[in-house]
CSV table of N, CA and C in Angstrom, one decimal:
chain,number,residue,atom,x,y,z
A,684,UNK,N,0.8,-1.2,0.0
A,684,UNK,CA,0.0,0.1,0.1
A,684,UNK,C,0.8,1.2,0.0
A,685,UNK,N,0.8,2.0,-1.1
A,685,UNK,CA,1.5,3.3,-1.2
A,685,UNK,C,0.8,4.4,-0.6
A,686,UNK,N,1.2,5.4,0.0
A,686,UNK,CA,0.7,6.6,0.4
A,686,UNK,C,0.8,7.8,-0.7
A,687,UNK,N,-0.4,8.3,-1.0
A,687,UNK,CA,-0.3,9.4,-2.0
A,687,UNK,C,-1.0,10.7,-1.5
A,688,UNK,N,-0.3,11.7,-1.9
A,688,UNK,CA,-0.9,13.0,-1.6
A,688,UNK,C,-2.4,13.3,-2.2
A,689,UNK,N,-2.6,12.4,-3.3
A,689,UNK,CA,-3.9,12.6,-3.9
A,689,UNK,C,-5.0,11.7,-3.4
A,690,UNK,N,-4.6,10.9,-2.3
A,690,UNK,CA,-5.6,10.1,-1.5
A,690,UNK,C,-6.5,11.1,-0.7
A,691,UNK,N,-7.8,10.5,-0.6
A,691,UNK,CA,-8.7,11.3,0.2
A,691,UNK,C,-8.3,11.2,1.7
A,692,UNK,N,-8.4,12.3,2.6
A,692,UNK,CA,-8.1,12.2,4.0
A,692,UNK,C,-8.8,11.1,4.7
A,693,UNK,N,-9.9,10.8,4.2
A,693,UNK,CA,-10.7,9.7,5.0
A,693,UNK,C,-10.1,8.5,4.9
A,694,UNK,N,-9.2,8.2,4.2
A,694,UNK,CA,-8.4,6.9,4.2
A,694,UNK,C,-7.5,7.0,5.5
A,695,UNK,N,-7.2,8.0,6.0
A,695,UNK,CA,-6.3,8.0,7.3
A,695,UNK,C,-6.9,8.5,8.6
A,696,UNK,N,-8.2,8.8,8.7
A,696,UNK,CA,-8.9,9.2,9.9
A,696,UNK,C,-9.5,8.1,10.6
A,697,UNK,N,-9.8,8.3,11.9
A,697,UNK,CA,-10.4,7.5,12.7
A,697,UNK,C,-12.0,7.7,12.5
A,698,UNK,N,-12.7,6.5,12.4
A,698,UNK,CA,-14.1,6.7,12.0
A,698,UNK,C,-14.9,7.3,13.3
A,699,UNK,N,-14.5,7.2,14.5
A,699,UNK,CA,-15.1,7.6,15.6
A,699,UNK,C,-14.2,8.6,16.5
A,700,UNK,N,-14.8,9.8,16.7
A,700,UNK,CA,-14.1,10.6,17.5
A,700,UNK,C,-14.6,10.6,19.0
A,701,UNK,N,-13.7,10.9,19.9
A,701,UNK,CA,-14.2,11.0,21.3
A,701,UNK,C,-14.3,12.6,21.8
A,702,UNK,N,-15.5,12.7,22.4
A,702,UNK,CA,-15.8,14.0,22.6
A,702,UNK,C,-16.1,14.2,24.1
A,703,UNK,N,-15.8,15.6,24.6
A,703,UNK,CA,-16.3,15.7,26.0
A,703,UNK,C,-16.7,17.2,26.2
A,704,UNK,N,-17.3,17.5,27.3
A,704,UNK,CA,-17.8,18.9,27.5
A,704,UNK,C,-16.8,19.8,28.0
A,705,UNK,N,-16.9,21.0,27.7
A,705,UNK,CA,-15.9,22.0,28.1
A,705,UNK,C,-16.0,22.2,29.5
A,706,UNK,N,-17.0,21.9,30.2
A,706,UNK,CA,-17.1,22.4,31.7
A,706,UNK,C,-16.5,21.2,32.6
A,707,UNK,N,-16.1,20.0,32.0
A,707,UNK,CA,-15.4,19.0,32.8
A,707,UNK,C,-14.2,19.4,33.2
A,708,UNK,N,-13.7,18.8,34.4
A,708,UNK,CA,-12.2,19.1,34.8
A,708,UNK,C,-11.2,18.3,33.8
A,709,UNK,N,-10.0,18.7,33.9
A,709,UNK,CA,-8.9,18.0,33.2
A,709,UNK,C,-8.8,16.6,33.7
A,710,UNK,N,-9.0,16.4,35.0
A,710,UNK,CA,-8.8,15.1,35.5
A,710,UNK,C,-9.9,14.1,34.7
A,711,UNK,N,-11.2,14.7,34.8
A,711,UNK,CA,-12.2,14.0,34.0
A,711,UNK,C,-11.7,13.7,32.6
A,712,UNK,N,-11.2,14.6,31.9
A,712,UNK,CA,-10.9,14.4,30.6
A,712,UNK,C,-9.9,13.4,30.4
A,713,UNK,N,-8.7,13.5,31.3
A,713,UNK,CA,-7.7,12.2,31.3
A,713,UNK,C,-8.4,11.0,31.7
A,714,UNK,N,-9.2,10.8,32.5
A,714,UNK,CA,-10.0,9.6,32.6
A,714,UNK,C,-10.7,9.1,31.3
A,715,UNK,N,-11.4,10.0,30.7
A,715,UNK,CA,-12.0,9.6,29.4
A,715,UNK,C,-10.9,9.1,28.4
A,716,UNK,N,-9.8,9.9,28.3
A,716,UNK,CA,-8.9,9.6,27.3
A,716,UNK,C,-8.2,8.2,27.7
A,717,UNK,N,-8.1,7.9,28.9
A,717,UNK,CA,-7.5,6.7,29.3
A,717,UNK,C,-8.3,5.5,29.1
A,718,UNK,N,-9.6,5.7,29.4
A,718,UNK,CA,-10.7,4.7,29.1
A,718,UNK,C,-10.8,4.4,27.6
A,719,UNK,N,-10.8,5.3,26.8
A,719,UNK,CA,-10.9,5.2,25.3
A,719,UNK,C,-9.7,4.9,24.6
A,720,UNK,N,-8.6,5.0,25.4
A,720,UNK,CA,-7.2,4.7,24.6
A,720,UNK,C,-7.0,5.8,23.6
A,721,UNK,N,-7.3,7.0,23.9
A,721,UNK,CA,-7.0,8.0,22.8
A,721,UNK,C,-6.1,9.1,23.4
A,722,UNK,N,-5.5,9.7,22.5
A,722,UNK,CA,-4.6,10.9,23.0
A,722,UNK,C,-5.1,12.1,22.8
A,723,UNK,N,-6.4,12.3,22.2
A,723,UNK,CA,-6.9,13.7,22.2
A,723,UNK,C,-8.4,13.4,22.1
A,724,UNK,N,-9.2,14.6,22.5
A,724,UNK,CA,-10.5,14.7,22.6
A,724,UNK,C,-11.1,15.9,22.1
A,725,UNK,N,-12.1,15.8,21.2
A,725,UNK,CA,-12.8,17.0,20.8
A,725,UNK,C,-13.6,17.6,21.7
A,726,UNK,N,-13.5,18.8,22.2
A,726,UNK,CA,-14.3,19.5,23.1
A,726,UNK,C,-15.5,20.2,22.6
A,727,UNK,N,-16.6,20.1,23.4
A,727,UNK,CA,-17.9,20.7,22.9
A,727,UNK,C,-18.4,21.5,23.9
A,728,UNK,N,-18.9,22.8,23.4
A,728,UNK,CA,-19.6,23.8,24.4
A,728,UNK,C,-21.0,23.7,24.0
A,729,UNK,N,-21.9,23.1,24.7
A,729,UNK,CA,-23.3,22.8,24.3
A,729,UNK,C,-23.2,21.8,23.1
A,730,UNK,N,-23.9,22.3,22.0
A,730,UNK,CA,-23.8,21.3,20.7
A,730,UNK,C,-22.9,21.9,19.7
A,731,UNK,N,-21.9,22.7,20.1
A,731,UNK,CA,-20.9,23.4,19.1
A,731,UNK,C,-19.6,22.9,19.6
A,732,UNK,N,-18.8,22.5,18.4
A,732,UNK,CA,-17.4,22.4,18.8
A,732,UNK,C,-16.6,23.4,19.2
A,733,UNK,N,-16.0,23.3,20.4
A,733,UNK,CA,-15.3,24.3,21.1
A,733,UNK,C,-13.8,24.4,20.7
A,734,UNK,N,-13.2,23.2,20.6
A,734,UNK,CA,-11.8,22.9,20.3
A,734,UNK,C,-11.3,21.5,20.5
A,735,UNK,N,-10.1,21.4,20.9
A,735,UNK,CA,-9.4,20.0,21.1
A,735,UNK,C,-8.4,20.2,22.2
A,736,UNK,N,-8.2,19.0,22.8
A,736,UNK,CA,-7.1,18.9,23.9
A,736,UNK,C,-6.4,17.6,23.7
A,737,UNK,N,-5.2,17.6,24.0
A,737,UNK,CA,-4.4,16.3,23.9
A,737,UNK,C,-3.8,16.0,25.2
A,738,UNK,N,-3.3,14.9,25.2
A,738,UNK,CA,-2.6,14.5,26.5
A,738,UNK,C,-1.4,15.4,26.7
A,739,UNK,N,-0.7,15.9,25.7
A,739,UNK,CA,0.4,16.7,25.7
A,739,UNK,C,-0.1,18.0,26.4
A,740,UNK,N,-1.3,18.7,26.1
A,740,UNK,CA,-1.7,19.8,26.6
A,740,UNK,C,-1.9,19.5,28.1
A,741,UNK,N,-2.4,18.4,28.5
A,741,UNK,CA,-2.6,18.1,29.9
A,741,UNK,C,-1.3,18.1,30.7
A,742,UNK,N,-0.3,17.6,30.1
A,742,UNK,CA,1.0,17.5,30.6
A,742,UNK,C,1.8,18.9,30.8
A,743,UNK,N,1.8,19.6,29.7
A,743,UNK,CA,2.4,21.0,29.6
A,743,UNK,C,1.7,22.2,30.3
A,744,UNK,N,0.4,22.1,30.1
A,744,UNK,CA,-0.5,23.1,30.6
A,744,UNK,C,-1.0,23.1,32.0
A,745,UNK,N,-1.0,21.9,32.6
A,745,UNK,CA,-1.6,21.5,33.9
A,745,UNK,C,-0.5,21.1,34.7
A,746,UNK,N,0.0,19.8,34.4
A,746,UNK,CA,0.9,19.1,35.3
A,746,UNK,C,2.2,19.7,35.5
A,747,UNK,N,2.9,20.1,34.3
A,747,UNK,CA,4.1,20.8,34.4
A,747,UNK,C,4.0,22.1,35.2
A,748,UNK,N,2.9,22.7,35.0
A,748,UNK,CA,2.6,24.1,35.8
A,748,UNK,C,2.2,24.0,37.3
A,749,UNK,N,2.2,22.7,37.7
A,749,UNK,CA,1.7,22.4,39.2
A,749,UNK,C,0.5,22.8,39.5
A,750,UNK,N,-0.5,22.9,38.4
A,750,UNK,CA,-1.8,23.1,38.7
A,750,UNK,C,-2.6,21.7,39.0
A,751,UNK,N,-3.9,22.0,39.7
A,751,UNK,CA,-4.6,20.7,40.1
A,751,UNK,C,-5.5,20.3,39.1
A,752,UNK,N,-5.2,19.1,38.4
A,752,UNK,CA,-6.2,18.6,37.5
A,752,UNK,C,-7.7,18.5,37.9
A,753,UNK,N,-7.9,18.4,39.1
A,753,UNK,CA,-9.2,18.3,39.7
A,753,UNK,C,-9.8,19.7,39.7
A,754,UNK,N,-9.2,20.8,39.5
A,754,UNK,CA,-9.7,22.2,39.5
A,754,UNK,C,-9.7,22.8,38.3
A,755,UNK,N,-8.7,22.6,37.5
A,755,UNK,CA,-8.7,23.2,36.0
A,755,UNK,C,-9.8,22.6,35.2
A,756,UNK,N,-10.6,23.6,34.5
A,756,UNK,CA,-11.6,23.1,33.6
A,756,UNK,C,-11.0,22.8,32.2
A,757,UNK,N,-11.5,21.9,31.5
A,757,UNK,CA,-11.1,21.7,30.1
A,757,UNK,C,-11.1,23.0,29.2
A,758,UNK,N,-12.1,23.6,29.5
A,758,UNK,CA,-12.1,25.1,28.6
A,758,UNK,C,-11.0,25.9,28.9
A,759,UNK,N,-10.2,25.7,30.0
A,759,UNK,CA,-9.1,26.7,30.1
A,759,UNK,C,-7.8,26.2,29.3
A,760,UNK,N,-7.8,25.1,29.0
A,760,UNK,CA,-6.6,24.5,28.2
A,760,UNK,C,-6.9,24.1,26.9
A,761,UNK,N,-8.2,24.2,26.3
A,761,UNK,CA,-8.5,24.0,25.0
A,761,UNK,C,-7.9,24.7,24.0
A,762,UNK,N,-7.5,24.0,22.9
A,762,UNK,CA,-6.9,24.6,21.7
A,762,UNK,C,-7.9,24.9,20.8
A,763,UNK,N,-8.0,26.2,20.3
A,763,UNK,CA,-9.1,26.5,19.5
A,763,UNK,C,-8.7,27.7,18.6
A,764,UNK,N,-9.2,27.9,17.4
A,764,UNK,CA,-10.2,27.1,16.8
A,764,UNK,C,-9.6,25.7,16.4
A,765,UNK,N,-10.6,24.9,16.1
A,765,UNK,CA,-10.3,23.5,15.6
A,765,UNK,C,-10.2,23.7,14.1
A,766,UNK,N,-9.1,23.2,13.6
A,766,UNK,CA,-9.1,23.1,12.0
A,766,UNK,C,-9.9,21.9,11.6
A,767,UNK,N,-10.5,22.1,10.5
A,767,UNK,CA,-11.2,20.8,10.0
A,767,UNK,C,-11.1,20.9,8.5
A,768,UNK,N,-11.5,19.7,7.9
A,768,UNK,CA,-11.4,19.5,6.5
A,768,UNK,C,-12.5,18.5,6.1
A,769,UNK,N,-12.9,18.6,5.0
A,769,UNK,CA,-13.9,17.7,4.5
A,769,UNK,C,-13.3,16.4,4.2
A,770,UNK,N,-14.0,15.2,4.4
A,770,UNK,CA,-13.4,13.9,4.3
A,770,UNK,C,-13.0,13.5,2.8
A,771,UNK,N,-13.6,14.2,1.9
A,771,UNK,CA,-13.3,13.8,0.5
A,771,UNK,C,-12.1,14.7,-0.1
A,772,UNK,N,-11.6,15.6,0.8
A,772,UNK,CA,-10.4,16.4,0.5
A,772,UNK,C,-9.2,15.5,0.4
A,773,UNK,N,-8.2,16.0,-0.3
A,773,UNK,CA,-7.1,15.1,-0.6
A,773,UNK,C,-6.0,15.5,0.5
A,774,UNK,N,-5.1,14.6,0.6
A,774,UNK,CA,-4.0,14.8,1.7
A,774,UNK,C,-3.1,16.0,1.3
A,775,UNK,N,-2.9,16.2,0.0
A,775,UNK,CA,-2.4,17.5,-0.4
A,775,UNK,C,-3.1,18.8,0.1
A,776,UNK,N,-4.3,18.9,-0.1
A,776,UNK,CA,-5.2,19.9,0.5
A,776,UNK,C,-5.0,20.1,2.0
A,777,UNK,N,-5.0,18.9,2.7
A,777,UNK,CA,-4.8,19.1,4.2
A,777,UNK,C,-3.5,19.6,4.6
A,778,UNK,N,-2.4,19.1,3.7
A,778,UNK,CA,-1.1,19.7,4.1
A,778,UNK,C,-1.0,21.3,3.9
A,779,UNK,N,-1.6,21.7,2.8
A,779,UNK,CA,-1.6,23.2,2.4
A,779,UNK,C,-2.7,23.9,3.4
């Protein structure tokens, strides 16, 4: 199987995304990520996409700063806006 810049991005993405609410704590997010075996989660505020957090965000923005994951809200470390692309777009389009 050869990878091609003309392949659709859908060939390389996960079919199911893990999502959480922005008002959860970072500790809650870490538990969800651990249970689902994922390194990132899409954050929603109500029914709208708010952004994304990764396990690295938790490490650098909370743990390394000496903050309490039980007190810090997901919304405080969420990366936004979330870049998106249509599933039929090519890998070349995604890179650009």
